[in-house]
Tab-separated table of C-alpha atoms and ligand atoms in Angstrom:
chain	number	residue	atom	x	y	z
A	1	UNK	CA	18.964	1.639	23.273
A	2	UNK	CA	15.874	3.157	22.331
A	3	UNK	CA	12.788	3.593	24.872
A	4	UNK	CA	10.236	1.908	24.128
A	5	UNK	CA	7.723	3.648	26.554
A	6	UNK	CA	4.501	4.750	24.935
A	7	UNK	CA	5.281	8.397	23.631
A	8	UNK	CA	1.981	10.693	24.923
A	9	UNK	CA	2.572	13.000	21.674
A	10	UNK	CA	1.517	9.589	19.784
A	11	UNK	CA	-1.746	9.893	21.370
A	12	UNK	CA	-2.560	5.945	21.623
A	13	UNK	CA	-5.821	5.088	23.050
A	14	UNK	CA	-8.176	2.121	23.855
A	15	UNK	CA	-12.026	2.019	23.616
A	16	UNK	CA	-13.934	0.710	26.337
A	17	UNK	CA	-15.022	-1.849	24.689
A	18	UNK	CA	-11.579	-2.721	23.322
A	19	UNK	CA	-9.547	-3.682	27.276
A	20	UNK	CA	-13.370	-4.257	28.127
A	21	UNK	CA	-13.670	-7.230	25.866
A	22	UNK	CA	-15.269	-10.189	27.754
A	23	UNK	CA	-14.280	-12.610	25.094
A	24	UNK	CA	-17.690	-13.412	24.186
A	25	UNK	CA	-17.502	-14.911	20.290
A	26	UNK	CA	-20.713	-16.914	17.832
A	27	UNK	CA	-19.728	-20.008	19.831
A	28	UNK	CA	-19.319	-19.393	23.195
A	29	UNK	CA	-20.171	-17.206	25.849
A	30	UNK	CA	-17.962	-14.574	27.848
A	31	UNK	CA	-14.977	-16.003	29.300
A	32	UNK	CA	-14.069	-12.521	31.465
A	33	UNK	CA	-15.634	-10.696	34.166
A	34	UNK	CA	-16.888	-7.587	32.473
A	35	UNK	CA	-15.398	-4.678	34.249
A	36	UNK	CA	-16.428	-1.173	34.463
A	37	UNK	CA	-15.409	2.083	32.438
A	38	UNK	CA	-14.155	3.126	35.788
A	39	UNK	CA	-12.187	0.105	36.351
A	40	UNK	CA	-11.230	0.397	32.632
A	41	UNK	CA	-9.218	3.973	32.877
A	42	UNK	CA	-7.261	2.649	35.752
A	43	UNK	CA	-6.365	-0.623	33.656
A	44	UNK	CA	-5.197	2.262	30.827
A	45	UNK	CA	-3.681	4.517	33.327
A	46	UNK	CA	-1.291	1.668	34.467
A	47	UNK	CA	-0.291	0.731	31.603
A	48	UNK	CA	0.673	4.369	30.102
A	49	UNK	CA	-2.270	5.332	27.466
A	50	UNK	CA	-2.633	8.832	26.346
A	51	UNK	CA	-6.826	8.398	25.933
A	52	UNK	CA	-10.100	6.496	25.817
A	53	UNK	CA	-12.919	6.721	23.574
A	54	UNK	CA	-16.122	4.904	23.776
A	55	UNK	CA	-19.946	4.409	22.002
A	56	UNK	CA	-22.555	5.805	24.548
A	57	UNK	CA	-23.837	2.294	25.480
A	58	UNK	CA	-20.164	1.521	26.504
A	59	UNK	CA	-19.997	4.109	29.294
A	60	UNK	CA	-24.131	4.657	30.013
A	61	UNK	CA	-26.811	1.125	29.714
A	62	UNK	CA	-29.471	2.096	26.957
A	63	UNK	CA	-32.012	2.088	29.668
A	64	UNK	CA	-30.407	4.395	32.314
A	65	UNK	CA	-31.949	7.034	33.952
A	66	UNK	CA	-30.672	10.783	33.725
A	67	UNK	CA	-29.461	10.317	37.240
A	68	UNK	CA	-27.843	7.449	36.199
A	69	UNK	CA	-26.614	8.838	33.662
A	70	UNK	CA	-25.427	11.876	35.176
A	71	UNK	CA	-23.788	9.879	38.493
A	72	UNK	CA	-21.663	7.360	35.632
A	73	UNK	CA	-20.399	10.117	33.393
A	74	UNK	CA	-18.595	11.897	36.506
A	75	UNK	CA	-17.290	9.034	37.774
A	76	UNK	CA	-15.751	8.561	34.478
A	77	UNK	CA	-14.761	12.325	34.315
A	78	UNK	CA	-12.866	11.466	37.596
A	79	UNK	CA	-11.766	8.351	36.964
A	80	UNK	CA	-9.833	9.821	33.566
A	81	UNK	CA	-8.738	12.933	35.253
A	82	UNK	CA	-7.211	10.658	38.054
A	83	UNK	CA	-5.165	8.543	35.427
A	84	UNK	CA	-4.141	11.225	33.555
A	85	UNK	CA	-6.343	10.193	30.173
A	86	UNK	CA	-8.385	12.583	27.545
A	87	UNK	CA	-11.482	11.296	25.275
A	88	UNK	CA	-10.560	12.161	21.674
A	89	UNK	CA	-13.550	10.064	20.091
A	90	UNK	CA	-16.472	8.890	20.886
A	91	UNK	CA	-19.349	7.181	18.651
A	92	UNK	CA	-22.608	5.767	18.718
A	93	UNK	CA	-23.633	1.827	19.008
A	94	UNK	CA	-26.186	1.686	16.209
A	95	UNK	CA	-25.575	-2.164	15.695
A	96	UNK	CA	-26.223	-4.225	19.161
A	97	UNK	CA	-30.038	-3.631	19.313
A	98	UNK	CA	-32.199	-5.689	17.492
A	99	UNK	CA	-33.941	-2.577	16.528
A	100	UNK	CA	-31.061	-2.115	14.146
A	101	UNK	CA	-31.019	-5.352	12.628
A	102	UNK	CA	-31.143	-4.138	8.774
A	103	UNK	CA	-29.354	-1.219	9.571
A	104	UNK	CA	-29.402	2.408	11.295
A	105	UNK	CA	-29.103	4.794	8.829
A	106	UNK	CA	-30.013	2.712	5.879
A	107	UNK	CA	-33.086	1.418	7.529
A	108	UNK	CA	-36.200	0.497	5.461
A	109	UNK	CA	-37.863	1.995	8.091
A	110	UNK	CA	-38.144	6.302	8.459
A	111	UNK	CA	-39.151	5.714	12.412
A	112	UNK	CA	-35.682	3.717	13.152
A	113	UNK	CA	-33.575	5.839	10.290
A	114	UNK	CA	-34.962	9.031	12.910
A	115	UNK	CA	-34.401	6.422	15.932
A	116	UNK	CA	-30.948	6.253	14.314
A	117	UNK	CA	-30.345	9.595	14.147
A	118	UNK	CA	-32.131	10.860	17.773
A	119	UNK	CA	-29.598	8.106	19.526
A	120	UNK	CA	-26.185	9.419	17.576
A	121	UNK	CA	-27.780	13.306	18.669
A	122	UNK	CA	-27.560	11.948	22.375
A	123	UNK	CA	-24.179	9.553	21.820
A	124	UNK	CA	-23.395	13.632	20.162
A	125	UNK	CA	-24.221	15.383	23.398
A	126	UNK	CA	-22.350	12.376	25.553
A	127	UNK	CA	-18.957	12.339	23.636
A	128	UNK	CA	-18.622	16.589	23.814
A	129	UNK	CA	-19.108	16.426	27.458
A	130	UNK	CA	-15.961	14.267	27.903
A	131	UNK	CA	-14.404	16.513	25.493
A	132	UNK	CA	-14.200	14.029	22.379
A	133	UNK	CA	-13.543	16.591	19.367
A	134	UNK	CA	-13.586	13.140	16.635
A	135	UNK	CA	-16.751	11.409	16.189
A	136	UNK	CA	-16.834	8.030	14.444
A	137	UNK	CA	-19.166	6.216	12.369
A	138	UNK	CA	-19.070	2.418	11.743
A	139	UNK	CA	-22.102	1.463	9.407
A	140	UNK	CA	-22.126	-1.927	11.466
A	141	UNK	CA	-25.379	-2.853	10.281
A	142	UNK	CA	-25.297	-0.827	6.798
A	143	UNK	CA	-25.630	-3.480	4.556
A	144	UNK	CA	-27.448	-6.379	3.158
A	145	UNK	CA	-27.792	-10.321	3.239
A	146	UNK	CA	-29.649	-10.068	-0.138
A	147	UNK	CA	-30.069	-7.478	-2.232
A	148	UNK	CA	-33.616	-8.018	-2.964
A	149	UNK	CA	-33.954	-6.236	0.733
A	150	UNK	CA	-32.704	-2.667	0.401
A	151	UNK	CA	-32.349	-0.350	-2.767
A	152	UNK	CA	-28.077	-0.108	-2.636
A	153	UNK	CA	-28.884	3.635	-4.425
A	154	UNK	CA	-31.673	4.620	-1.702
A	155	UNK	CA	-29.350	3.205	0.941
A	156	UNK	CA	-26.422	6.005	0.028
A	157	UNK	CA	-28.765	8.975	-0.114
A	158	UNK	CA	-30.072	8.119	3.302
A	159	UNK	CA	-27.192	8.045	4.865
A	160	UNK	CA	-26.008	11.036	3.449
A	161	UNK	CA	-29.474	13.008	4.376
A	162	UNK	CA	-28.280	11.290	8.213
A	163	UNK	CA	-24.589	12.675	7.907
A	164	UNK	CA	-25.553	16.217	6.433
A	165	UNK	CA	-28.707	16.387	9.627
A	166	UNK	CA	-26.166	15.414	12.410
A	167	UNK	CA	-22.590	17.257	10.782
A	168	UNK	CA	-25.611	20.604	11.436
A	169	UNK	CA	-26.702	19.316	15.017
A	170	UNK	CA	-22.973	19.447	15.702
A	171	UNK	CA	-22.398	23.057	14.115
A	172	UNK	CA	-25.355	24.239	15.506
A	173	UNK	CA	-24.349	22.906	19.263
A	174	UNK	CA	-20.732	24.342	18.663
A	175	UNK	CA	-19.081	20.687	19.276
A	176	UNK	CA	-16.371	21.287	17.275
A	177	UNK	CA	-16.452	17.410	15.764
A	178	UNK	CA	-14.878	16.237	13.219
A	179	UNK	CA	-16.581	12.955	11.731
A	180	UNK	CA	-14.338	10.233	10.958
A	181	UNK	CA	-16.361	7.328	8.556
A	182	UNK	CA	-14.952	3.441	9.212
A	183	UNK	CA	-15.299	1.442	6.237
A	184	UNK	CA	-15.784	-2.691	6.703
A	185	UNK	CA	-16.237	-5.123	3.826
A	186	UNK	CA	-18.305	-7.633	5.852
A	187	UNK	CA	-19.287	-8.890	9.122
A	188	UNK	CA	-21.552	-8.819	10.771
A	189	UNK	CA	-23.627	-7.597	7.694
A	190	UNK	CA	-22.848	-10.292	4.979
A	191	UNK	CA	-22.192	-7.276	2.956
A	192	UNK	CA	-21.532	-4.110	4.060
A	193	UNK	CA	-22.152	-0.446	2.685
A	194	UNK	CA	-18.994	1.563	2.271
A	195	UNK	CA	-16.794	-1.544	2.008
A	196	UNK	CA	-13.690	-0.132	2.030
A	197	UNK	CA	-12.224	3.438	3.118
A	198	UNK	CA	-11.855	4.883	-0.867
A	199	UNK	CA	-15.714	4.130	-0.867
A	200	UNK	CA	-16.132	6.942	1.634
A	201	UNK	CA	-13.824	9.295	0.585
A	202	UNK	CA	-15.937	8.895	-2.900
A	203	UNK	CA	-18.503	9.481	-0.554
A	204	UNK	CA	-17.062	13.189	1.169
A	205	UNK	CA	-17.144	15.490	-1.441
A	206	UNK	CA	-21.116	14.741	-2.244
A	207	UNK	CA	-22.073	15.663	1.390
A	208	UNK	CA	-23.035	19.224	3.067
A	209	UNK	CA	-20.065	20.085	4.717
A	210	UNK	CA	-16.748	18.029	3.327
A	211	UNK	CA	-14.683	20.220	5.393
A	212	UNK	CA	-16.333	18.484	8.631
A	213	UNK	CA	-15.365	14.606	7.426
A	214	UNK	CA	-12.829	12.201	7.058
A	215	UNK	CA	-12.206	8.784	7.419
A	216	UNK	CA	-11.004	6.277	10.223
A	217	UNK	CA	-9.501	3.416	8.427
A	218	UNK	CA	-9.175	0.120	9.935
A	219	UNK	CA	-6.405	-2.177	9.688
A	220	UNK	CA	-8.080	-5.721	9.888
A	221	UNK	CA	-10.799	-3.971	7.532
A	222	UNK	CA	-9.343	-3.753	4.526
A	223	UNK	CA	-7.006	-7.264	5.208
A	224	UNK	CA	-9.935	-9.007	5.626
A	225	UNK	CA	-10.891	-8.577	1.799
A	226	UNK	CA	-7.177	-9.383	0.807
A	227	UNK	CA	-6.603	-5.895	0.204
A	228	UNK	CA	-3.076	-3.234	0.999
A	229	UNK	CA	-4.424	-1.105	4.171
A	230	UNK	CA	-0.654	0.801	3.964
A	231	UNK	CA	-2.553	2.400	0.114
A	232	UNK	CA	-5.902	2.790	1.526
A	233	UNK	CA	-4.435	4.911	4.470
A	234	UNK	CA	-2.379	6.657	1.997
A	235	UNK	CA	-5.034	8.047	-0.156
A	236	UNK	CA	-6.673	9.171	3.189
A	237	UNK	CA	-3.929	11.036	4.168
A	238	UNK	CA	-2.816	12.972	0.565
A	239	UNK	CA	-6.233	13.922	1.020
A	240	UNK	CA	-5.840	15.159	4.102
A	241	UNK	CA	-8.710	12.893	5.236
A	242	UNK	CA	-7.078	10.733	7.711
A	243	UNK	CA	-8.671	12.256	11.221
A	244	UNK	CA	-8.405	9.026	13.051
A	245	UNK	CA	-7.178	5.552	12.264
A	246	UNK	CA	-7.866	2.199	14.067
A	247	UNK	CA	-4.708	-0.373	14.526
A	248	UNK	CA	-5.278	-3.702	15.216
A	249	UNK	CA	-4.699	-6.765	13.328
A	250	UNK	CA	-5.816	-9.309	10.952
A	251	UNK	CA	-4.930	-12.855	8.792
A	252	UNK	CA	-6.193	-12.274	5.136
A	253	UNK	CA	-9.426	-13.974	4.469
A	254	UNK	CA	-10.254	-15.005	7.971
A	255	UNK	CA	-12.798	-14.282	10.874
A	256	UNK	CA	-12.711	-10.356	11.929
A	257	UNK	CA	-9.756	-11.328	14.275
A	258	UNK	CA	-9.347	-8.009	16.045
A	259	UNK	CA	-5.914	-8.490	17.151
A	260	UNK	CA	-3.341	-6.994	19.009
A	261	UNK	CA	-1.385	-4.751	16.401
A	262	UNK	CA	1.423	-5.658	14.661
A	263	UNK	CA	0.866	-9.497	16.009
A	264	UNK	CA	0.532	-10.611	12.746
A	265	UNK	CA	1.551	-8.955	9.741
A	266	UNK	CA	4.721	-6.788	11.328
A	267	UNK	CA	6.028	-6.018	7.799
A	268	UNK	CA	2.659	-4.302	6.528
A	269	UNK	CA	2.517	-2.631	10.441
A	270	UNK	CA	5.671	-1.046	9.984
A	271	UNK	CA	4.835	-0.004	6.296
A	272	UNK	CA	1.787	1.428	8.090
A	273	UNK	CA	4.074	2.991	11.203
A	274	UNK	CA	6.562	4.701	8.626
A	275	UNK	CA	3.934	6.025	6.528
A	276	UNK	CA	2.379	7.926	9.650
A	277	UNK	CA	5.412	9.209	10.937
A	278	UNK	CA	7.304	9.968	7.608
A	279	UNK	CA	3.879	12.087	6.665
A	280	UNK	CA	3.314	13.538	9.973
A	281	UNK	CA	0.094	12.334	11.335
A	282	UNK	CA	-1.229	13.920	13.980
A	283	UNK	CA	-4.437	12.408	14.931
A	284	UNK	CA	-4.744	9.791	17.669
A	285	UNK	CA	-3.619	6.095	17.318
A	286	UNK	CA	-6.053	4.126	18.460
A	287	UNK	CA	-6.014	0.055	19.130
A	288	UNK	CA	-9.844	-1.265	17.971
A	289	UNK	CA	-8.563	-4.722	19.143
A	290	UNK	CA	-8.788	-6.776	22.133
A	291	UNK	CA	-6.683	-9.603	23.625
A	292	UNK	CA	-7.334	-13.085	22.936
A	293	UNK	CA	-9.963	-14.810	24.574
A	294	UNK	CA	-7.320	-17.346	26.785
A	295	UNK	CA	-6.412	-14.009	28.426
A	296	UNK	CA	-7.261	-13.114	31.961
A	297	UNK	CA	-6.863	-9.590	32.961
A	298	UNK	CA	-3.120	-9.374	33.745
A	299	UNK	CA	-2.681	-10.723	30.229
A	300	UNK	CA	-5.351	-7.795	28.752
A	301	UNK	CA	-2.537	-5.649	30.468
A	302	UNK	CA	0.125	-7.088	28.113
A	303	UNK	CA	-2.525	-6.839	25.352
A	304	UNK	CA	-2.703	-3.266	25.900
A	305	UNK	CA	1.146	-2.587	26.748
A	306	UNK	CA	2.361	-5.006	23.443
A	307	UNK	CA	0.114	-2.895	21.145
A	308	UNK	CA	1.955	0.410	22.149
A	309	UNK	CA	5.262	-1.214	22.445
A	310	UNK	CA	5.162	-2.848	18.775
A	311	UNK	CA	4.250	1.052	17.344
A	312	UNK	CA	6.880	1.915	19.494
A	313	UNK	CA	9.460	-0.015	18.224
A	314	UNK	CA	8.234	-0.169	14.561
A	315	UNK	CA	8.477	4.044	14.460
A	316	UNK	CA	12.449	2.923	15.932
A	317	UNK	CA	12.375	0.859	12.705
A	318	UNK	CA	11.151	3.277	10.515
A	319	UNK	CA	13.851	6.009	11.662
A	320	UNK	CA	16.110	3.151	11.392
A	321	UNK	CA	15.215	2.178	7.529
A	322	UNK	CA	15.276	6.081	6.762
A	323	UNK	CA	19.034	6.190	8.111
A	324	UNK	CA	20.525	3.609	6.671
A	325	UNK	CA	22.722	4.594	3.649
A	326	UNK	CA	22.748	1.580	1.558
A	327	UNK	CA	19.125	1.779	1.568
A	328	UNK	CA	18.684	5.535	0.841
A	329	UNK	CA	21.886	5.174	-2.073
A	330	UNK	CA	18.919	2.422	-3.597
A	331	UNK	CA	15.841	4.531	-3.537
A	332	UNK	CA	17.998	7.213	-5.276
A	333	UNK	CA	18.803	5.023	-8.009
A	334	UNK	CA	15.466	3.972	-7.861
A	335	UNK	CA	14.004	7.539	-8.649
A	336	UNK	CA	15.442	8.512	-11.923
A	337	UNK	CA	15.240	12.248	-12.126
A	338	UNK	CA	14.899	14.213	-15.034
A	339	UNK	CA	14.398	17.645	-14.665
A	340	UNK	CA	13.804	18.675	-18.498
A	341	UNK	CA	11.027	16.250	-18.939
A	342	UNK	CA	9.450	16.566	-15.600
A	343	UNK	CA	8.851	20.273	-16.281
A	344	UNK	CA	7.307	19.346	-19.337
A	345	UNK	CA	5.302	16.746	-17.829
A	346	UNK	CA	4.282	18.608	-14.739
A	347	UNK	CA	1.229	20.610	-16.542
A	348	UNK	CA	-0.266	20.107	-19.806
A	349	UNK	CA	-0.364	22.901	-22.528
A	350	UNK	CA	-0.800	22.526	-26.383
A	351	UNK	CA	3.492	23.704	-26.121
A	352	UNK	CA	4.619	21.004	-23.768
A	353	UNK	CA	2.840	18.384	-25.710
A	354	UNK	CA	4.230	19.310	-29.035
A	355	UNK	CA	7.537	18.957	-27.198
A	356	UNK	CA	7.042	15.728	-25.380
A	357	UNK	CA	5.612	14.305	-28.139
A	358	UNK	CA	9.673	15.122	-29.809
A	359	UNK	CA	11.373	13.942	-27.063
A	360	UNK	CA	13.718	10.620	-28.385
A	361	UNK	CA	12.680	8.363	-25.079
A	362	UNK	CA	13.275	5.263	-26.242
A	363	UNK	CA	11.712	2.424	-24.901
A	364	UNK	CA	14.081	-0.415	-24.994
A	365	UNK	CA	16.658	1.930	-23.437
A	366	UNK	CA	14.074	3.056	-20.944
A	367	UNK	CA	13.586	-0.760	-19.371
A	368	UNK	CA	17.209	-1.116	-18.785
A	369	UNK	CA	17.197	1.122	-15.237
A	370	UNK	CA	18.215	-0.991	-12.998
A	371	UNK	CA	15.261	-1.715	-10.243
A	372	UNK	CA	17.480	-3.593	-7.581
A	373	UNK	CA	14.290	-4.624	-5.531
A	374	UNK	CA	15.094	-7.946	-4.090
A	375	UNK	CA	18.183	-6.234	-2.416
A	376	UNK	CA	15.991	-3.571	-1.047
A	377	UNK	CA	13.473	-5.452	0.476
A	378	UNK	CA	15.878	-7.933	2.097
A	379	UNK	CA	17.761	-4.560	3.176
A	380	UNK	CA	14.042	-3.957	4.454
A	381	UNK	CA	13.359	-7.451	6.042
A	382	UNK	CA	17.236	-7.039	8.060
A	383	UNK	CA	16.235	-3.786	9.547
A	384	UNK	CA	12.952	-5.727	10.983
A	385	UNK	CA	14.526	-8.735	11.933
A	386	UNK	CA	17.492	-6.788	13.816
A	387	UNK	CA	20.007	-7.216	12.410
A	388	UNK	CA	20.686	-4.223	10.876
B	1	GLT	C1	-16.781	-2.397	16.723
B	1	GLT	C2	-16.149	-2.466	15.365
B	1	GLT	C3	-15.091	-1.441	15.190
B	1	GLT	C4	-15.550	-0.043	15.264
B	1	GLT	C5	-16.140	0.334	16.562
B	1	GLT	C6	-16.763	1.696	16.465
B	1	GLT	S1	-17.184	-0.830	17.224
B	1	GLT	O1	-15.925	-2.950	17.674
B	1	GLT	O2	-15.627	-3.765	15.151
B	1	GLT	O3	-14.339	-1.647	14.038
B	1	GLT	O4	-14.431	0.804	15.124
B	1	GLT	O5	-18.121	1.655	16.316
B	2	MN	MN1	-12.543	-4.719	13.478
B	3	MN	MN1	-12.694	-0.128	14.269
């Protein structure tokens, strides 16, 4: 029997404000006692997590003094060094505010654009001195009601000038980060800038220092717009792009549910699970969710135990679907192999086009490979339902 215990070397961690949810939602008020980062790493540390990450308005109020400041960031230096956690990421809240209600870096406005970028400097400074090396940025606010408010062009060349000033505050400090961009169709922006994760990685190779930034896809993010998070992820990581990725999860077409991953689409989460582990990745795993608002604190501890468990037992899955021999005998008829016309058609030159172009392939004959698909996915849905 497999152990299901969370695996350190899987790095899972929690934001504050993810076990820190009070439950508050548009129609109704908390329904939780808000509890503090402190309080927060012990909740973690019981329940096995590898880290924590947090915005700088999670861990320090807006309005504290450097004392304050100073007195809350070593209690939370203790309080992870006592339960055994690390800080891989940290980020900035530029959406909460209502100085930031049309947006941070995309502002209309040059005094909050610099606002913008003075607060992620500090949020900067904050996240290296708990030793995050990955810092995220969620456009929360990036976006537009109507589009007679912000020029869409204007808005993409300001927050590129903001990502190439801050990617050389972070070189020039020696942080080390590496900036990880979190794409969101909608909400709480009716639309959002950088809807989905390929719009960022459009956006990489245009910016000062590609080398520096990646992309920390979001399950529920790309389900909300009806779209395949499993491909999204995929292009992130044949780019090598995927530095950090948020698990939670999501009903198509609904509210931004933030739920506890794997609790609703299982077959997509272990698509997801089997992707990571069959390409290696090596980043942290980190649950942007929180548990549902019935939940009382005992239950945020199942919350936060269920969301390991189900990658748990979804990477058992996984090893499970890559074992199994009448699956593996199908994906090898599947994959035709022809190694004749895949040297031909592995590079282009005037001589291996005169030659495809006299290869016999015969269509008709072509379509009659066998693609024995509904026997591979039930194969598929028997491993997940356990029976197999
Ligand atoms: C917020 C949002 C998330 C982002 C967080 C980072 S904050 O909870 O819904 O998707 O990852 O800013
Ligand atoms: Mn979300
Ligand atoms: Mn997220």
């Amino acid at each position: 029997m497999a152990n299901f215990e969370p695996d350190p070397k899987l790095k899972f961690t929690f934001g504050l404000w993810t076990v820190g949810n009070i439950g508050r939602d548009p129609f109704g008020g908390p329904v939780r006692e808000s509890i503090s980062p402190v309080e927060v790493c012990n909740l973690l540390g019981e329940v096995g997590a590898y880290g924590v990450n947090f915005h700088d308005n999670d861990l320090v109020p807006i309005d504290a003094s450097q004392a304050e400041r100073d007195r809350i960031v070593r209690d939370f230096k203790k309080a992870m060094r006592v339960n055994g956690l690390v800080a891989p990421m940290a980020t900035t809240n530029l959406f909460s505010e209502p100085v930031f209600r049309d947006g941070a870096f995309t502002s209309n406005n040059a005094r909050i654009r610099a606002y913008a970028i003075q607060k992620t400097m500090r949020a900067m400074d904050l996240g290296a001195e708990c030793g995050a090396k990955i810092y995220v940025f969620w456009g929360g606010r990036e976006g537009t009601e109507s589009d007679a408010t912000k020029d869409p062009i204007e808005s993409i060349k300001r927050f590129r000038e903001a990502i190439n000033f801050l990617c050389e505050y972070s070189l020039k400090q020696r942080y080390g980060y590496r900036f990880a961009f979190e794409a969101k169709p909608n909400e709480p922006r009716g639309h959002m800038y950088f809807a989905v994760t390929g719009s960022y990685l459009a956006l990489i190779p245009t910016l000062d220092h590609p080398d520096m930034c990646g992309v920390n896809p979001e399950f529920a993010h790309e389900t909300m717009a009806g779209l395949n998070f499993v491909h999204h992820v995929a292009q992130a990581l044949e780019l090598k792009k995927l530095f950090h990725v948020d698990l939670n999860d999501q009903e198509m077409g609904r509210y931004d549910q933030d739920f506890r991953f794997a609790s609703v689409n299982f077959k997509s989460a272990f698509f997801l699970v089997k992707l990571l582990e069959d390409y290696g990745y090596n980043g942290p795993r980190h649950f942007d969710s929180h548990a549902y608002r019935q939940s009382n604190y005992a239950d945020v501890k199942n919350f936060a135990a269920g969301s390991m468990r189900n990658y748990m037992i979804l990477r058992e899955k996984a090893r499970r679907w890559n074992a199994d021999k009448q699956i593996q005998s199908l994906l090898k008829q599947i994959n035709v192999e022809d190694a004749g016309l895949s040297k031909l058609t592995k590079k282009f030159s005037p001589a291996n086009a005169k030659k495809l172009l006299a290869e016999p392939l015969n269509y008709k004959k072509l379509a009659q490979a066998p693609l024995l698909y509904e026997k591979l996915d039930q194969l598929t849905n028997e491993v997940l339902l356990g029976i197999r």
